[in-house]
């Protein structure tokens, strides 16, 4: 039997998803475990976690060797436990006897650097690290409006738009599903605020794109891609995330809602439909191989695509640990497919020459 381990930072996360995977495991010839990376004993390499019991149809406490196939669903924050787990997961990724379904993606700046000269460059908003405040102010002066984002994805947290009106600055963010606006009367006041912000996280900036619909709701198209049971990339579905009126984010965690892609598309004029669909197809075909060439093998990707008022499409974000919420809310009966996918791909991996797969890639990523 193949041993398959799901890793998360706490035992309460994604329970419905992990239960779904576990219930399907046995039929795929897989024994399913779940654990927290910090629960691996550093000397014995035994793991304290849970095993899915076939008879009880439930998880039971168990001690076991590190499973040979790992599914990494750890979402790191700035806390001590995350800091403790990151090097453990990196170490696991470097081991020859363990295979990860996917090896993760680096931060937003590294992603941009890797793709900026590729065939997808036209779809990427110009992205710069915030290195010094003077340069940032010059950019705001030039473009009139920018967006500031932490370089490590934050599910919408800590994102600000900064707009210059004559001498004053209008800063907007979203917190607890509400839009928060602040006016800074001059450069000096903005600089003081920026200094505090930049002490908390590393930031990047991009031109602010007009990604809202006619009701002033920001929205984006989220595409969910996975490898199937033969290791081929497939699209599991698309959904449209719509944020709050006057807001700047379309993340569901920021208070947005999800609508079905076809319903959304049907409301557009015919010539727009064809254009958008062929552009999305182009992005979907090219993105996974480009990412796997630049970084490490992946199992799934969530791609967020913005549609600007002028009709242009923008790749806003790509996640190697995508959420399933949009898909679950917009596609009936998708749960079974999603629960089975990691098992079927895991099985495929255990039957292919894993060493060859690992040797292709030398780098190890931490998340
Ligand atoms: N350049 C931009 N111009 C206007 N709006 C943007 C821009 N970039 C992002 N947004 C809005 O902000 C939202 C969040 O951006 P992004 O996905 O880059 O960060 P994140 O969600 O915090 O990252 P992650 O998904 O990795 O946690 C987007 O879905 C979009 O609504
Ligand atoms: Mg995002």
XYZ file of C-alpha atoms and ligand atoms in Angstrom:
399
model
C 0.000 0.000 0.000
C 1.138 3.517 -0.802
C 1.484 5.702 2.292
C 0.093 9.195 1.746
C 0.484 11.995 4.286
C -1.396 15.270 4.382
C 0.488 18.043 6.190
C -1.120 21.118 7.718
C -0.161 23.524 10.473
C -3.067 22.539 12.701
C -5.409 19.601 12.963
C -8.548 21.728 12.435
C -7.741 23.001 8.969
C -9.628 21.874 5.855
C -11.287 18.977 7.706
C -14.020 18.366 5.138
C -11.446 18.196 2.317
C -9.028 15.938 4.211
C -11.868 13.649 5.345
C -13.008 13.397 1.729
C -9.523 12.418 0.580
C -9.162 9.869 3.372
C -12.521 8.217 2.679
C -11.523 7.607 -0.941
C -7.966 6.477 -0.193
C -8.419 2.765 0.434
C -10.173 2.177 -2.894
C -7.101 3.705 -4.568
C -4.728 1.369 -2.730
C -3.581 4.141 -0.407
C -3.232 4.381 3.355
C -3.902 7.939 4.430
C -2.252 9.842 7.306
C -2.306 13.431 8.446
C 0.117 15.328 10.633
C 1.766 18.620 11.555
C 5.405 18.928 10.367
C 6.638 19.830 13.864
C 5.353 16.446 15.082
C 8.167 14.514 13.386
C 10.621 13.232 15.985
C 14.038 14.569 14.930
C 15.924 11.385 15.852
C 13.564 8.461 15.353
C 11.819 10.195 12.392
C 8.559 8.752 13.679
C 5.555 11.017 13.230
C 2.839 11.616 15.806
C -0.330 12.264 13.884
C -3.508 10.558 12.748
C -4.249 7.610 10.513
C -7.588 7.146 8.778
C -9.179 4.010 10.154
C -11.079 2.066 7.555
C -13.432 0.355 9.994
C -14.191 3.366 12.146
C -14.269 5.636 9.086
C -12.509 8.199 11.185
C -9.071 9.512 12.098
C -7.301 7.859 15.018
C -4.134 8.931 16.850
C -1.143 7.032 15.598
C 2.643 6.998 15.373
C 4.076 6.150 11.974
C 7.134 6.558 9.714
C 7.074 9.562 7.356
C 4.678 8.621 4.512
C 6.318 8.267 1.090
C 3.956 10.683 -0.707
C 3.243 14.038 0.934
C 0.534 16.584 0.247
C 1.587 19.949 1.669
C -1.341 22.098 2.813
C 0.593 24.261 5.278
C -0.378 27.938 5.180
C 2.351 29.911 6.873
C 2.008 33.150 8.777
C 4.434 35.263 10.785
C 3.959 33.195 13.955
C 6.555 31.057 15.756
C 4.953 27.759 14.777
C 5.144 28.652 11.068
C 8.796 29.599 11.526
C 9.416 26.242 13.152
C 7.672 24.262 10.389
C 9.154 25.983 7.301
C 12.668 24.452 7.668
C 11.196 21.040 8.496
C 9.160 21.072 5.281
C 12.233 22.214 3.306
C 14.172 19.316 4.768
C 11.395 16.901 3.805
C 11.451 18.274 0.255
C 15.169 17.566 -0.009
C 14.826 13.885 0.908
C 15.165 11.338 -1.877
C 12.806 8.830 -0.282
C 9.886 11.254 -0.070
C 7.862 12.695 -2.910
C 5.693 15.787 -2.628
C 2.630 16.099 -4.859
C 3.820 19.639 -5.519
C 6.883 21.544 -4.360
C 5.313 25.000 -4.044
C 6.008 28.373 -5.607
C 8.216 31.254 -4.434
C 7.026 34.758 -3.538
C 5.268 37.156 -5.915
C 8.468 39.005 -6.862
C 10.352 35.859 -7.823
C 7.336 34.691 -9.813
C 7.295 37.963 -11.691
C 11.037 37.796 -12.408
C 10.669 34.253 -13.739
C 7.781 35.090 -16.073
C 8.477 38.661 -17.151
C 10.411 37.619 -20.273
C 8.140 34.707 -21.122
C 5.267 34.435 -23.618
C 2.984 35.562 -20.786
C 4.810 38.843 -20.124
C 2.027 40.952 -21.661
C -0.403 39.640 -19.032
C 1.721 40.535 -16.013
C 1.270 43.884 -14.279
C 4.666 45.593 -13.895
C 5.867 44.602 -10.445
C 8.621 46.217 -8.363
C 9.980 45.637 -4.878
C 9.505 48.568 -2.517
C 13.155 49.296 -1.783
C 13.118 52.978 -0.950
C 10.299 55.353 -0.225
C 11.607 58.179 -2.439
C 11.452 55.947 -5.515
C 7.971 54.848 -4.525
C 6.784 58.444 -4.195
C 8.184 59.235 -7.639
C 6.219 56.324 -9.080
C 3.005 57.479 -7.386
C 3.627 60.947 -8.750
C 4.070 59.548 -12.240
C 1.290 56.962 -12.408
C -1.096 58.672 -9.934
C -2.270 55.362 -8.487
C -0.478 52.213 -7.319
C -1.256 49.104 -5.307
C 0.965 47.912 -2.446
C 0.996 44.192 -1.614
C 3.066 42.052 0.761
C 5.455 40.006 -1.428
C 4.250 36.843 0.285
C 0.577 36.229 -0.430
C -1.646 37.241 2.441
C -5.160 36.379 1.235
C -5.873 40.032 0.764
C -4.496 41.182 4.096
C -2.276 44.289 4.140
C -3.064 45.378 0.558
C -3.397 49.145 -0.035
C -4.168 51.327 -3.010
C -2.477 54.730 -2.969
C -3.831 57.494 -5.181
C -2.409 60.976 -5.608
C -4.855 63.886 -5.981
C -2.993 67.135 -6.490
C -0.977 67.304 -3.202
C -2.942 64.853 -1.079
C -2.903 61.053 -1.040
C -5.897 58.767 -0.792
C -5.042 55.391 0.753
C -7.604 52.614 0.667
C -7.623 49.155 2.210
C -10.113 46.529 3.368
C -10.389 45.185 6.890
C -13.091 42.955 8.388
C -15.051 43.113 5.120
C -15.141 46.914 5.171
C -13.451 49.543 3.033
C -11.173 51.843 5.016
C -10.139 55.159 3.468
C -7.587 57.627 4.696
C -6.402 60.944 3.289
C -2.822 62.082 3.876
C -2.486 65.858 3.348
C 1.128 65.813 2.142
C 4.243 63.741 1.331
C 5.590 63.872 4.884
C 2.469 62.351 6.434
C 2.353 59.610 3.798
C 6.036 58.813 4.349
C 5.518 58.393 8.114
C 2.700 55.950 7.461
C 4.686 54.055 4.788
C 7.660 53.659 7.126
C 5.493 51.909 9.711
C 3.883 49.701 7.068
C 7.164 48.646 5.497
C 8.601 47.645 8.864
C 5.932 44.944 9.142
C 6.344 43.120 5.820
C 8.314 43.204 2.591
C 6.159 44.922 -0.034
C 5.902 45.161 -3.791
C 4.027 47.705 -5.854
C 2.183 47.565 -9.150
C 0.218 50.076 -11.184
C -3.353 50.115 -9.898
C -5.536 48.506 -12.561
C -9.218 49.293 -13.047
C -10.525 45.817 -12.301
C -14.022 46.715 -11.103
C -17.376 46.011 -12.741
C -20.085 48.600 -13.491
C -21.218 48.446 -9.853
C -17.723 49.452 -8.636
C -17.127 45.954 -7.294
C -13.611 44.615 -7.876
C -13.775 41.171 -9.471
C -11.466 38.544 -10.893
C -11.611 35.208 -12.652
C -10.157 32.337 -10.694
C -9.033 29.268 -12.614
C -8.294 26.024 -10.847
C -5.795 23.701 -12.529
C -4.632 20.264 -11.427
C -2.718 17.327 -12.788
C -4.868 14.284 -13.484
C -4.184 10.574 -12.947
C -1.740 10.515 -15.859
C 0.130 13.642 -14.817
C -1.535 15.853 -17.446
C -2.691 19.377 -16.507
C -6.463 19.799 -16.619
C -8.807 22.629 -15.755
C -11.205 21.739 -12.936
C -13.230 24.891 -13.319
C -13.425 28.659 -13.332
C -15.326 31.004 -11.081
C -15.713 34.750 -10.775
C -15.019 36.355 -7.419
C -16.737 39.651 -6.754
C -15.662 41.966 -3.936
C -17.499 44.671 -2.031
C -18.718 47.899 -3.636
C -16.024 50.560 -3.616
C -13.479 48.009 -2.404
C -10.108 47.015 -3.866
C -10.063 43.222 -3.332
C -11.948 40.316 -4.831
C -10.667 37.740 -2.321
C -13.466 35.750 -0.710
C -11.740 36.165 2.651
C -12.154 39.924 2.197
C -15.932 39.573 1.946
C -16.360 38.737 -1.724
C -18.808 36.267 -3.231
C -18.391 33.724 -6.011
C -20.437 33.402 -9.188
C -20.423 30.782 -11.877
C -18.148 31.600 -14.819
C -20.673 30.675 -17.547
C -23.396 32.827 -15.969
C -20.977 35.733 -15.782
C -19.776 35.181 -19.354
C -23.309 34.909 -20.746
C -23.983 38.514 -19.733
C -21.119 39.839 -21.902
C -21.359 40.927 -25.555
C -20.530 38.098 -28.000
C -17.251 39.526 -29.320
C -15.978 39.973 -25.727
C -16.817 36.375 -24.893
C -14.687 34.901 -27.653
C -11.792 37.208 -26.917
C -11.810 36.484 -23.175
C -12.120 32.722 -23.656
C -9.267 32.526 -26.138
C -7.032 34.706 -23.950
C -7.785 32.543 -20.888
C -7.055 29.418 -22.911
C -3.689 30.843 -23.934
C -2.792 31.611 -20.309
C -3.927 28.205 -19.035
C -1.928 26.340 -21.667
C 1.296 28.215 -21.112
C 1.406 28.938 -17.397
C 1.874 25.471 -15.798
C 4.826 24.362 -17.985
C 6.502 27.763 -17.564
C 6.227 27.568 -13.783
C 7.463 23.994 -13.638
C 10.392 24.872 -15.856
C 11.384 27.836 -13.709
C 10.756 26.176 -10.353
C 9.762 22.721 -9.135
C 7.048 20.199 -10.051
C 3.518 21.186 -9.070
C 0.245 19.375 -8.577
C -2.243 22.242 -8.593
C -2.402 25.957 -9.311
C -5.022 28.617 -8.649
C -4.658 31.495 -11.092
C -6.363 34.849 -10.499
C -7.014 36.888 -13.617
C -8.236 40.462 -13.663
C -10.239 42.014 -16.487
C -9.604 45.742 -16.824
C -12.195 48.260 -18.008
C -10.336 48.541 -21.340
C -10.769 44.787 -21.958
C -7.209 43.749 -21.149
C -6.552 40.627 -19.067
C -4.012 40.504 -16.256
C -2.510 37.610 -14.336
C -2.764 38.944 -10.783
C -1.721 35.982 -8.752
C -0.875 32.281 -8.861
C -1.079 29.984 -5.861
C 0.365 26.506 -5.463
C -1.910 25.860 -2.462
C -5.170 27.124 -3.908
C -8.388 27.252 -1.949
C -11.379 25.257 -3.189
C -14.116 27.608 -2.083
C -14.888 29.289 -5.424
C -15.116 25.954 -7.196
C -17.206 24.325 -4.475
C -19.633 27.241 -4.545
C -19.974 27.409 -8.309
C -19.694 23.807 -9.548
C -22.120 21.217 -8.243
C -20.765 17.702 -7.670
C -17.138 18.791 -7.922
C -16.255 17.615 -4.398
C -15.734 13.976 -5.369
C -13.385 14.944 -8.220
C -11.436 17.264 -5.913
C -11.199 14.668 -3.124
C -9.931 12.011 -5.518
C -7.444 14.193 -7.406
C -4.548 14.169 -4.884
C -4.879 10.395 -4.461
C -4.917 9.635 -8.175
C -1.971 11.914 -8.849
C -0.148 10.487 -5.816
C -0.701 6.997 -7.184
C 0.553 8.053 -10.590
C 3.703 9.495 -8.980
C 4.394 6.365 -7.006
C 4.264 4.361 -10.223
C 6.558 6.616 -12.234
C 10.270 6.977 -11.835
C 10.406 9.370 -8.937
C 14.150 9.702 -8.777
C 14.175 10.915 -12.336
C 11.498 13.477 -11.480
C 13.447 14.784 -8.512
C 16.789 14.903 -10.282
C 15.323 17.249 -12.834
C 15.025 19.869 -10.142
C 17.746 20.893 -7.763
C 16.197 23.765 -5.899
C 14.164 23.287 -2.762
C 11.522 25.829 -1.920
C 10.378 26.636 1.550
C 6.691 27.136 0.818
N -2.451 45.635 -9.773
C -3.663 45.577 -9.240
N -4.573 46.544 -9.502
C -5.821 46.515 -8.948
N -6.244 45.534 -8.121
C -5.391 44.537 -7.816
C -4.056 44.506 -8.361
N -3.442 43.417 -7.870
C -4.329 42.790 -7.081
N -5.513 43.444 -7.033
C -6.703 43.032 -6.261
O -6.256 42.517 -5.025
C -6.630 41.138 -4.882
C -5.550 40.376 -4.133
O -4.311 40.429 -4.829
P -3.294 39.203 -4.804
O -4.002 37.980 -5.217
O -2.091 39.598 -5.564
O -2.875 39.097 -3.264
P -3.298 38.021 -2.171
O -4.655 37.515 -2.469
O -3.059 38.635 -0.831
O -2.304 36.865 -2.384
P -2.564 35.305 -2.118
O -3.767 34.922 -2.940
O -1.289 34.688 -2.614
O -2.808 35.172 -0.650
C -6.849 40.664 -6.303
O -7.689 39.546 -6.322
C -7.457 41.905 -6.957
O -8.825 42.014 -6.623
Mg -4.754 36.136 -4.362
